[in-house]
CSV table of C-alpha atoms and ligand atoms in Angstrom, one decimal:
chain,number,residue,atom,x,y,z
A,1,UNK,CA,0.1,0.1,0.0
A,2,UNK,CA,2.0,3.3,-1.0
A,3,UNK,CA,1.3,6.0,1.5
A,4,UNK,CA,1.7,9.8,0.3
A,5,UNK,CA,2.6,12.3,3.1
A,6,UNK,CA,-0.8,13.7,4.3
A,7,UNK,CA,-1.8,17.8,5.6
A,8,UNK,CA,-0.6,18.1,8.8
A,9,UNK,CA,1.9,15.2,9.2
A,10,UNK,CA,5.0,15.4,10.9
A,11,UNK,CA,7.5,16.3,8.9
A,12,UNK,CA,11.1,13.9,10.5
A,13,UNK,CA,13.8,15.5,9.5
A,14,UNK,CA,17.8,13.7,10.1
A,15,UNK,CA,18.8,17.4,11.5
A,16,UNK,CA,16.0,20.1,11.2
A,17,UNK,CA,18.2,23.1,12.1
A,18,UNK,CA,20.6,22.2,9.4
A,19,UNK,CA,17.6,20.6,6.6
A,20,UNK,CA,15.8,24.2,8.1
A,21,UNK,CA,18.3,26.8,8.4
A,22,UNK,CA,18.4,30.0,5.6
A,23,UNK,CA,20.7,30.2,2.7
A,24,UNK,CA,22.9,32.6,4.9
A,25,UNK,CA,23.1,30.3,7.9
A,26,UNK,CA,23.8,27.7,5.2
A,27,UNK,CA,26.6,29.4,3.7
A,28,UNK,CA,27.9,30.3,7.6
A,29,UNK,CA,28.1,27.2,8.5
A,30,UNK,CA,29.6,25.6,5.0
A,31,UNK,CA,32.3,29.5,5.1
A,32,UNK,CA,33.8,27.7,9.0
A,33,UNK,CA,33.7,23.9,7.9
A,34,UNK,CA,35.2,24.5,4.5
A,35,UNK,CA,38.2,27.5,5.6
A,36,UNK,CA,39.0,24.3,9.3
A,37,UNK,CA,39.0,21.4,6.1
A,38,UNK,CA,41.3,23.7,3.5
A,39,UNK,CA,44.0,24.3,6.4
A,40,UNK,CA,43.9,21.1,8.0
A,41,UNK,CA,44.3,19.6,4.0
A,42,UNK,CA,47.0,21.7,3.1
A,43,UNK,CA,48.6,21.4,6.1
A,44,UNK,CA,48.9,16.9,5.9
A,45,UNK,CA,47.7,16.0,2.4
A,46,UNK,CA,50.8,15.5,0.1
A,47,UNK,CA,47.9,15.5,-2.7
A,48,UNK,CA,46.3,18.2,-2.2
A,49,UNK,CA,50.0,21.0,-0.6
A,50,UNK,CA,50.9,19.7,-4.4
A,51,UNK,CA,47.8,21.2,-6.3
A,52,UNK,CA,47.7,24.3,-4.7
A,53,UNK,CA,51.4,25.2,-4.8
A,54,UNK,CA,51.1,24.4,-8.5
A,55,UNK,CA,47.9,26.5,-8.9
A,56,UNK,CA,49.7,29.1,-6.3
A,57,UNK,CA,47.8,29.5,-3.8
A,58,UNK,CA,47.0,28.9,-0.1
A,59,UNK,CA,44.5,28.5,2.5
A,60,UNK,CA,45.2,32.0,3.2
A,61,UNK,CA,44.4,33.1,-0.4
A,62,UNK,CA,41.1,31.6,0.8
A,63,UNK,CA,38.9,34.4,2.3
A,64,UNK,CA,35.2,33.7,2.0
A,65,UNK,CA,33.4,31.5,0.3
A,66,UNK,CA,33.1,32.8,-3.0
A,67,UNK,CA,37.0,32.3,-2.7
A,68,UNK,CA,36.2,28.6,-3.5
A,69,UNK,CA,37.2,29.5,-7.2
A,70,UNK,CA,40.3,30.7,-6.7
A,71,UNK,CA,40.8,26.7,-5.9
A,72,UNK,CA,42.0,24.4,-8.6
A,73,UNK,CA,39.5,21.4,-10.1
A,74,UNK,CA,39.7,18.3,-9.3
A,75,UNK,CA,38.8,15.8,-12.0
A,76,UNK,CA,39.1,11.6,-11.8
A,77,UNK,CA,42.2,11.5,-13.9
A,78,UNK,CA,44.2,13.9,-10.9
A,79,UNK,CA,43.1,11.0,-8.9
A,80,UNK,CA,44.3,8.3,-11.1
A,81,UNK,CA,47.7,9.2,-11.7
A,82,UNK,CA,48.1,10.3,-7.7
A,83,UNK,CA,47.8,6.8,-7.2
A,84,UNK,CA,49.9,5.4,-9.9
A,85,UNK,CA,52.2,7.6,-9.3
A,86,UNK,CA,52.0,6.9,-6.0
A,87,UNK,CA,51.4,2.8,-5.2
A,88,UNK,CA,49.2,1.5,-3.5
A,89,UNK,CA,46.7,4.6,-2.6
A,90,UNK,CA,48.3,7.7,-3.6
A,91,UNK,CA,48.9,10.9,-1.1
A,92,UNK,CA,44.8,12.0,-0.9
A,93,UNK,CA,45.4,11.2,2.5
A,94,UNK,CA,45.5,14.2,5.1
A,95,UNK,CA,46.3,11.6,8.4
A,96,UNK,CA,48.3,8.2,9.7
A,97,UNK,CA,48.1,5.4,7.6
A,98,UNK,CA,46.7,3.1,10.7
A,99,UNK,CA,44.1,6.2,11.2
A,100,UNK,CA,42.6,4.7,7.8
A,101,UNK,CA,40.1,1.4,8.5
A,102,UNK,CA,37.7,1.2,5.6
A,103,UNK,CA,39.0,0.9,2.4
A,104,UNK,CA,36.5,0.5,-0.7
A,105,UNK,CA,37.1,1.4,-4.0
A,106,UNK,CA,35.3,2.3,-7.9
A,107,UNK,CA,34.1,0.3,-10.4
A,108,UNK,CA,35.7,1.6,-12.7
A,109,UNK,CA,33.1,2.3,-15.1
A,110,UNK,CA,35.0,5.4,-16.6
A,111,UNK,CA,38.9,4.6,-16.2
A,112,UNK,CA,40.7,2.4,-14.4
A,113,UNK,CA,39.1,1.8,-10.4
A,114,UNK,CA,39.9,4.4,-7.6
A,115,UNK,CA,41.2,3.5,-4.0
A,116,UNK,CA,39.7,5.0,-1.0
A,117,UNK,CA,40.6,5.1,2.4
A,118,UNK,CA,38.4,7.1,5.3
A,119,UNK,CA,39.0,6.8,8.4
A,120,UNK,CA,36.8,5.5,11.9
A,121,UNK,CA,35.2,10.0,11.7
A,122,UNK,CA,35.0,9.8,7.8
A,123,UNK,CA,33.1,6.4,7.5
A,124,UNK,CA,30.7,7.9,10.6
A,125,UNK,CA,30.1,11.3,8.4
A,126,UNK,CA,29.4,8.8,4.9
A,127,UNK,CA,26.9,7.5,7.3
A,128,UNK,CA,25.3,10.8,8.5
A,129,UNK,CA,25.0,11.9,5.5
A,130,UNK,CA,23.1,8.9,3.8
A,131,UNK,CA,21.2,9.0,7.3
A,132,UNK,CA,19.6,12.3,5.7
A,133,UNK,CA,18.3,10.4,3.0
A,134,UNK,CA,16.9,7.6,5.2
A,135,UNK,CA,14.4,10.1,7.3
A,136,UNK,CA,13.7,11.7,4.6
A,137,UNK,CA,12.5,9.3,3.2
A,138,UNK,CA,10.4,8.3,6.3
A,139,UNK,CA,12.4,5.2,7.8
A,140,UNK,CA,12.1,5.1,11.6
A,141,UNK,CA,13.4,2.3,14.1
A,142,UNK,CA,10.0,0.8,13.2
A,143,UNK,CA,11.3,-0.6,10.3
A,144,UNK,CA,13.2,-3.8,8.7
A,145,UNK,CA,14.8,-3.3,5.5
A,146,UNK,CA,16.3,-6.3,3.5
A,147,UNK,CA,19.8,-6.4,2.0
A,148,UNK,CA,19.3,-8.0,-1.1
A,149,UNK,CA,23.4,-7.8,-2.5
A,150,UNK,CA,26.6,-8.8,-1.4
A,151,UNK,CA,29.3,-6.9,0.1
A,152,UNK,CA,31.9,-6.0,-1.7
A,153,UNK,CA,34.6,-3.2,-3.1
A,154,UNK,CA,31.9,-0.7,-4.1
A,155,UNK,CA,30.4,1.5,-1.4
A,156,UNK,CA,27.4,1.7,-3.1
A,157,UNK,CA,24.5,-0.5,-0.6
A,158,UNK,CA,27.8,-0.1,2.8
A,159,UNK,CA,26.0,3.6,3.4
A,160,UNK,CA,22.6,2.3,3.6
A,161,UNK,CA,23.8,-0.6,5.5
A,162,UNK,CA,25.2,2.0,8.2
A,163,UNK,CA,22.8,4.7,7.8
A,164,UNK,CA,20.6,1.8,8.9
A,165,UNK,CA,23.2,1.1,11.9
A,166,UNK,CA,23.5,4.6,12.8
A,167,UNK,CA,19.3,4.7,13.0
A,168,UNK,CA,18.7,1.5,15.0
A,169,UNK,CA,17.2,-0.1,12.4
A,170,UNK,CA,17.2,-4.0,12.1
A,171,UNK,CA,18.4,-5.6,9.0
A,172,UNK,CA,18.6,-8.3,7.7
A,173,UNK,CA,21.2,-9.2,5.4
A,174,UNK,CA,21.1,-11.5,2.2
A,175,UNK,CA,24.5,-11.8,0.8
A,176,UNK,CA,25.5,-14.9,-1.4
A,177,UNK,CA,21.2,-15.7,-1.5
A,178,UNK,CA,19.8,-16.2,-4.6
A,179,UNK,CA,16.8,-13.9,-5.5
A,180,UNK,CA,14.4,-16.5,-4.7
A,181,UNK,CA,15.9,-16.8,-1.8
A,182,UNK,CA,15.4,-13.0,-1.3
A,183,UNK,CA,11.6,-12.8,-2.4
A,184,UNK,CA,10.6,-15.6,0.8
A,185,UNK,CA,13.0,-13.9,3.8
A,186,UNK,CA,11.4,-10.6,2.8
A,187,UNK,CA,7.7,-12.2,3.0
A,188,UNK,CA,8.7,-14.1,5.7
A,189,UNK,CA,9.8,-12.2,8.0
A,190,UNK,CA,7.8,-8.7,7.1
A,191,UNK,CA,10.9,-6.6,5.6
A,192,UNK,CA,9.4,-2.8,5.1
A,193,UNK,CA,12.4,-1.6,3.3
A,194,UNK,CA,14.2,-2.9,0.3
A,195,UNK,CA,17.7,-1.4,-0.7
A,196,UNK,CA,19.3,-2.3,-4.2
A,197,UNK,CA,19.9,-0.6,-7.6
A,198,UNK,CA,16.4,-0.5,-9.9
A,199,UNK,CA,17.4,-2.9,-12.2
A,200,UNK,CA,18.1,-5.3,-9.8
A,201,UNK,CA,14.1,-4.3,-8.2
A,202,UNK,CA,12.8,-4.8,-11.3
A,203,UNK,CA,14.3,-8.4,-11.7
A,204,UNK,CA,13.6,-9.7,-8.5
A,205,UNK,CA,10.0,-8.1,-9.3
A,206,UNK,CA,9.6,-9.9,-13.0
A,207,UNK,CA,11.2,-13.6,-10.6
A,208,UNK,CA,8.6,-13.2,-7.5
A,209,UNK,CA,6.0,-13.3,-10.6
A,210,UNK,CA,7.3,-16.2,-12.2
A,211,UNK,CA,6.9,-18.2,-9.0
A,212,UNK,CA,3.3,-16.4,-8.3
A,213,UNK,CA,4.5,-13.7,-5.2
A,214,UNK,CA,2.1,-10.6,-4.8
A,215,UNK,CA,5.0,-8.5,-3.4
A,216,UNK,CA,2.8,-5.6,-3.6
A,217,UNK,CA,0.6,-6.9,-0.7
A,218,UNK,CA,4.1,-7.8,1.5
A,219,UNK,CA,5.4,-5.7,4.0
A,220,UNK,CA,7.2,-3.4,1.8
A,221,UNK,CA,6.8,0.0,1.6
A,222,UNK,CA,9.2,2.1,0.4
A,223,UNK,CA,12.3,1.0,-2.2
A,224,UNK,CA,15.5,2.9,-0.8
A,225,UNK,CA,17.4,3.4,-4.6
A,226,UNK,CA,21.2,3.9,-5.8
A,227,UNK,CA,23.8,3.1,-7.7
A,228,UNK,CA,22.0,4.3,-11.5
A,229,UNK,CA,19.2,6.6,-12.3
A,230,UNK,CA,15.6,5.1,-12.1
A,231,UNK,CA,12.9,7.1,-9.2
A,232,UNK,CA,12.9,9.9,-11.3
A,233,UNK,CA,12.4,8.2,-15.0
A,234,UNK,CA,8.2,8.3,-15.0
A,235,UNK,CA,7.9,5.0,-17.0
A,236,UNK,CA,10.7,3.1,-14.7
A,237,UNK,CA,9.4,4.9,-11.4
A,238,UNK,CA,5.7,3.5,-12.7
A,239,UNK,CA,6.6,-0.2,-12.9
A,240,UNK,CA,8.2,-0.2,-10.0
A,241,UNK,CA,5.5,1.3,-7.6
A,242,UNK,CA,3.0,-1.1,-9.9
A,243,UNK,CA,5.3,-4.3,-8.7
A,244,UNK,CA,6.0,-3.5,-5.5
A,245,UNK,CA,3.1,-1.0,-3.9
A,246,UNK,CA,5.5,0.8,-2.6
A,247,UNK,CA,6.9,4.6,-3.2
A,248,UNK,CA,10.5,4.6,-4.4
A,249,UNK,CA,13.2,7.2,-3.1
A,250,UNK,CA,16.1,7.5,-4.6
A,251,UNK,CA,19.6,8.9,-3.5
A,252,UNK,CA,22.9,10.0,-5.4
A,253,UNK,CA,26.7,9.4,-4.7
A,254,UNK,CA,30.2,8.4,-5.7
A,255,UNK,CA,33.1,6.8,-3.8
A,256,UNK,CA,34.7,9.8,-4.5
A,257,UNK,CA,32.9,11.9,-1.8
A,258,UNK,CA,29.7,10.7,-0.7
A,259,UNK,CA,26.2,10.1,-0.8
A,260,UNK,CA,25.5,14.4,-1.8
A,261,UNK,CA,21.4,14.6,-2.4
A,262,UNK,CA,18.2,12.6,-1.4
A,263,UNK,CA,15.2,12.5,-2.7
A,264,UNK,CA,12.2,14.0,0.0
A,265,UNK,CA,8.9,12.1,0.2
A,266,UNK,CA,6.9,15.2,-0.9
A,267,UNK,CA,9.3,15.6,-4.3
A,268,UNK,CA,9.7,12.6,-6.3
A,269,UNK,CA,11.2,15.2,-9.2
A,270,UNK,CA,14.2,15.9,-7.5
A,271,UNK,CA,16.8,15.9,-4.8
A,272,UNK,CA,18.0,18.0,-2.2
A,273,UNK,CA,21.5,18.2,-2.0
A,274,UNK,CA,23.1,18.0,1.5
A,275,UNK,CA,23.8,21.9,1.4
A,276,UNK,CA,25.6,21.4,5.3
A,277,UNK,CA,27.9,19.0,4.2
A,278,UNK,CA,28.6,20.2,0.7
A,279,UNK,CA,29.6,22.9,-1.1
A,280,UNK,CA,28.6,22.5,-4.8
A,281,UNK,CA,29.0,24.4,-8.2
A,282,UNK,CA,27.0,23.9,-11.3
A,283,UNK,CA,29.5,25.0,-14.0
A,284,UNK,CA,29.5,25.0,-17.7
A,285,UNK,CA,31.6,21.8,-19.1
A,286,UNK,CA,33.5,23.7,-21.2
A,287,UNK,CA,34.8,27.4,-20.1
A,288,UNK,CA,34.0,25.9,-16.2
A,289,UNK,CA,32.6,29.3,-15.7
A,290,UNK,CA,29.5,28.9,-12.9
A,291,UNK,CA,26.0,28.4,-14.4
A,292,UNK,CA,23.0,30.6,-13.1
A,293,UNK,CA,20.3,28.6,-10.9
A,294,UNK,CA,17.6,26.8,-13.5
A,295,UNK,CA,20.4,26.1,-16.1
A,296,UNK,CA,22.1,23.1,-17.6
A,297,UNK,CA,25.9,22.4,-16.0
A,298,UNK,CA,28.3,20.2,-14.2
A,299,UNK,CA,28.4,18.8,-11.2
A,300,UNK,CA,31.6,20.0,-9.5
A,301,UNK,CA,31.4,18.7,-5.1
A,302,UNK,CA,33.6,19.6,-2.4
A,303,UNK,CA,33.4,17.3,0.6
A,304,UNK,CA,33.5,19.5,3.9
A,305,UNK,CA,33.6,16.5,6.3
A,306,UNK,CA,35.9,14.1,4.9
A,307,UNK,CA,38.9,16.1,5.6
A,308,UNK,CA,41.2,12.5,5.8
A,309,UNK,CA,40.9,11.7,2.2
A,310,UNK,CA,39.0,14.8,0.5
A,311,UNK,CA,37.4,15.7,-3.3
A,312,UNK,CA,37.2,19.5,-3.4
A,313,UNK,CA,35.7,20.8,-7.0
A,314,UNK,CA,34.7,17.6,-8.1
A,315,UNK,CA,34.7,17.4,-11.5
A,316,UNK,CA,32.4,14.9,-11.2
A,317,UNK,CA,31.4,15.1,-15.4
A,318,UNK,CA,27.6,14.5,-14.4
A,319,UNK,CA,25.1,17.6,-15.8
A,320,UNK,CA,22.6,18.7,-13.4
A,321,UNK,CA,20.3,21.8,-13.1
A,322,UNK,CA,20.2,23.4,-9.5
A,323,UNK,CA,16.5,24.5,-8.8
A,324,UNK,CA,16.0,26.9,-5.8
A,325,UNK,CA,12.1,26.9,-4.5
A,326,UNK,CA,9.9,25.5,-1.2
A,327,UNK,CA,9.5,22.4,-1.0
A,328,UNK,CA,6.3,20.8,0.5
A,329,UNK,CA,8.7,19.2,3.3
A,330,UNK,CA,10.0,22.1,4.2
A,331,UNK,CA,13.7,22.3,4.0
A,332,UNK,CA,15.3,25.1,2.4
A,333,UNK,CA,18.0,23.6,1.1
A,334,UNK,CA,18.7,23.8,-2.9
A,335,UNK,CA,17.5,20.8,-5.3
A,336,UNK,CA,19.0,18.8,-8.1
A,337,UNK,CA,15.4,19.5,-10.2
A,338,UNK,CA,15.2,16.1,-12.2
A,339,UNK,CA,18.5,14.5,-10.5
A,340,UNK,CA,21.0,13.6,-12.6
A,341,UNK,CA,20.1,14.6,-16.0
A,342,UNK,CA,23.3,12.6,-17.9
A,343,UNK,CA,26.5,13.0,-18.0
A,344,UNK,CA,29.0,15.0,-20.0
A,345,UNK,CA,30.6,12.5,-22.0
A,346,UNK,CA,27.8,10.4,-23.6
A,347,UNK,CA,26.3,14.0,-24.8
A,348,UNK,CA,26.7,13.0,-29.0
A,349,UNK,CA,25.2,14.9,-32.0
A,350,UNK,CA,23.6,13.0,-34.1
A,351,UNK,CA,22.5,14.0,-37.7
A,352,UNK,CA,23.2,18.4,-36.1
A,353,UNK,CA,21.0,17.2,-32.9
A,354,UNK,CA,23.1,17.5,-29.3
A,355,UNK,CA,21.0,14.4,-27.9
A,356,UNK,CA,21.6,12.6,-24.1
A,357,UNK,CA,21.5,8.1,-24.6
A,358,UNK,CA,18.9,8.6,-21.3
A,359,UNK,CA,16.6,10.7,-22.9
A,360,UNK,CA,16.0,8.0,-25.7
A,361,UNK,CA,16.2,5.8,-23.2
A,362,UNK,CA,13.2,7.1,-21.4
A,363,UNK,CA,11.3,7.5,-24.1
A,364,UNK,CA,12.4,3.5,-24.6
A,365,UNK,CA,11.2,2.6,-21.1
A,366,UNK,CA,7.3,3.9,-22.1
A,367,UNK,CA,7.1,1.0,-24.6
A,368,UNK,CA,9.0,-1.7,-22.2
A,369,UNK,CA,7.2,-4.6,-21.5
A,370,UNK,CA,7.5,-5.7,-17.9
A,371,UNK,CA,10.7,-7.7,-17.6
A,372,UNK,CA,12.0,-6.5,-20.7
A,373,UNK,CA,15.6,-5.7,-21.8
A,374,UNK,CA,16.9,-2.5,-24.0
A,375,UNK,CA,20.3,-1.4,-25.4
A,376,UNK,CA,21.8,1.7,-27.0
A,377,UNK,CA,24.2,1.5,-29.3
A,378,UNK,CA,26.4,4.8,-30.1
A,379,UNK,CA,28.7,4.9,-32.9
A,380,UNK,CA,30.8,7.0,-35.4
A,381,UNK,CA,31.0,6.6,-38.5
A,382,UNK,CA,32.9,8.7,-41.1
A,383,UNK,CA,33.4,11.3,-38.2
A,384,UNK,CA,29.8,12.0,-37.2
A,385,UNK,CA,27.5,9.6,-34.3
A,386,UNK,CA,25.1,7.8,-34.7
A,387,UNK,CA,22.5,6.0,-32.3
A,388,UNK,CA,21.1,2.3,-33.0
A,389,UNK,CA,18.5,0.7,-29.8
A,390,UNK,CA,17.7,-3.1,-30.1
A,391,UNK,CA,14.5,-3.9,-28.2
A,392,UNK,CA,13.6,-7.0,-26.5
A,393,UNK,CA,10.1,-6.4,-28.0
A,394,UNK,CA,7.3,-9.7,-26.7
A,395,UNK,CA,5.9,-11.6,-30.5
A,396,UNK,CA,2.8,-10.2,-29.6
A,397,UNK,CA,3.7,-6.6,-30.1
A,398,UNK,CA,3.0,-6.1,-33.5
A,399,UNK,CA,4.9,-2.9,-35.0
A,400,UNK,CA,6.4,-2.1,-31.5
A,401,UNK,CA,9.8,-0.7,-33.5
A,402,UNK,CA,8.2,1.4,-35.4
A,403,UNK,CA,6.1,2.3,-32.7
A,404,UNK,CA,9.2,3.6,-30.8
A,405,UNK,CA,10.8,5.2,-34.0
A,406,UNK,CA,8.1,7.2,-34.3
A,407,UNK,CA,7.8,8.5,-30.5
A,408,UNK,CA,11.7,9.3,-30.7
A,409,UNK,CA,11.2,11.3,-33.8
A,410,UNK,CA,8.1,13.3,-32.3
A,411,UNK,CA,9.5,14.3,-29.3
A,412,UNK,CA,13.2,14.6,-30.5
A,413,UNK,CA,13.1,15.3,-33.7
A,414,UNK,CA,14.9,11.8,-34.2
A,415,UNK,CA,15.1,9.6,-36.6
A,416,UNK,CA,16.8,6.4,-34.6
A,417,UNK,CA,17.1,3.3,-36.3
A,418,UNK,CA,14.8,0.4,-33.7
A,419,UNK,CA,16.2,-3.3,-33.6
A,420,UNK,CA,13.5,-5.9,-32.5
A,421,UNK,CA,15.3,-8.9,-30.8
A,422,UNK,CA,14.2,-11.6,-28.6
A,423,UNK,CA,13.4,-11.6,-25.1
A,424,UNK,CA,16.3,-12.8,-23.0
A,425,UNK,CA,18.5,-11.9,-25.6
A,426,UNK,CA,20.5,-8.8,-22.5
A,427,UNK,CA,22.4,-10.2,-19.8
A,428,UNK,CA,20.3,-9.9,-16.6
A,429,UNK,CA,22.4,-8.5,-14.0
A,430,UNK,CA,21.8,-8.6,-10.1
A,431,UNK,CA,23.7,-4.5,-10.2
A,432,UNK,CA,22.9,-1.3,-12.9
A,433,UNK,CA,21.8,-2.3,-16.6
A,434,UNK,CA,24.2,-2.0,-19.2
A,435,UNK,CA,21.9,0.4,-21.4
A,436,UNK,CA,24.0,2.0,-23.4
A,437,UNK,CA,27.1,0.7,-24.7
A,438,UNK,CA,29.3,3.8,-26.2
A,439,UNK,CA,31.4,2.8,-29.8
A,440,UNK,CA,32.5,5.3,-30.6
A,441,UNK,CA,36.1,5.7,-27.7
A,442,UNK,CA,36.4,1.9,-28.9
A,443,UNK,CA,39.5,3.7,-31.3
A,444,UNK,CA,41.2,5.2,-28.3
A,445,UNK,CA,39.9,4.0,-26.0
A,446,UNK,CA,42.2,4.4,-22.3
A,447,UNK,CA,40.1,3.0,-19.8
B,501,LIG,ZN1,11.6,18.1,-0.1
């Protein structure tokens, strides 16, 4: 049974003071945290001291929040190069090595995997950021959270586990189990929450249908999604909400930065930025200049509570749109409208039209039958980009390929080849779906 907030319901905050602060109060807080972090980092973090020195800047040159623009950007390649040159953990370590207690690494989707170390304090900070997300979804210690994944070196779901522990929520680990065992476990133990990627949540729903279990009548009332976009793609959200009879919430995060935003229960089309812990800049990817609120630009993050291995002016490559407007939840934190809109390196120019594969995928999702998958393939032929979509279409769905092609033409003004393939063509993932294959880089890929 899906429950939406009603008038008079008391909103739950993890930290009401910062979540409802005025912009002046937030900026003061950010300034205090930022200058403290910069001083400590400059003193004992080799990676950033070298970077700042090369850029000719020290914390003494930073006199207010706006001075952040005097600091150099950091890219993933900077961290990768540092770890290559200074094996194995690199030099982005502010504290003595013996203080680090957590090891994680990135998936390597966009390059060589990065190793990341945390201290007890920074690990607790990460859990607190995540706790903002769980609390904003209306989750309390009366809930029971099922974790349908293995605990590996990727951070994506560790944060949920740690936040759940921090908030005294009962958690059920099901690592190493089959999907069917997990379904029986969540029914028998009356789990009220489940966390995972949208891809795997759909896979569980499909598997439940196959064994005759109606998840919509289970106790699960919320899905906590991470790892890939889903809750803000209308067709995916509808499929998940219908199959599970539960609300879906999403939070974005990066190994390098932590969880920086979350969805509240009043607006499923935007994410609140945790501005008490992050400074967010939205920049023109080409010029590096600031983009005004409401404009699309690259998300650049500075985290304020992970001094031991910080990310300062970190260029995420994700494109977002920041808006400042009131929200029914009462939070004053600014919002990323539509969440992460795409990646700057995925943009294509197809016959003169600028296009993100995700925009095509969102349309395909509307026509995709439950349990079916698709793939978008980008090519470069004779110096120009082109796209092709392969969609699993059931034999009974006459002309579906043409219907999808017509819809894409009408909405994006682009003629794209749609190939119909049989159900089961694409590998089913328990983690992230691989829906975009970029063959443009094959000749020059250095990953
Ligand atoms: Zn809100």
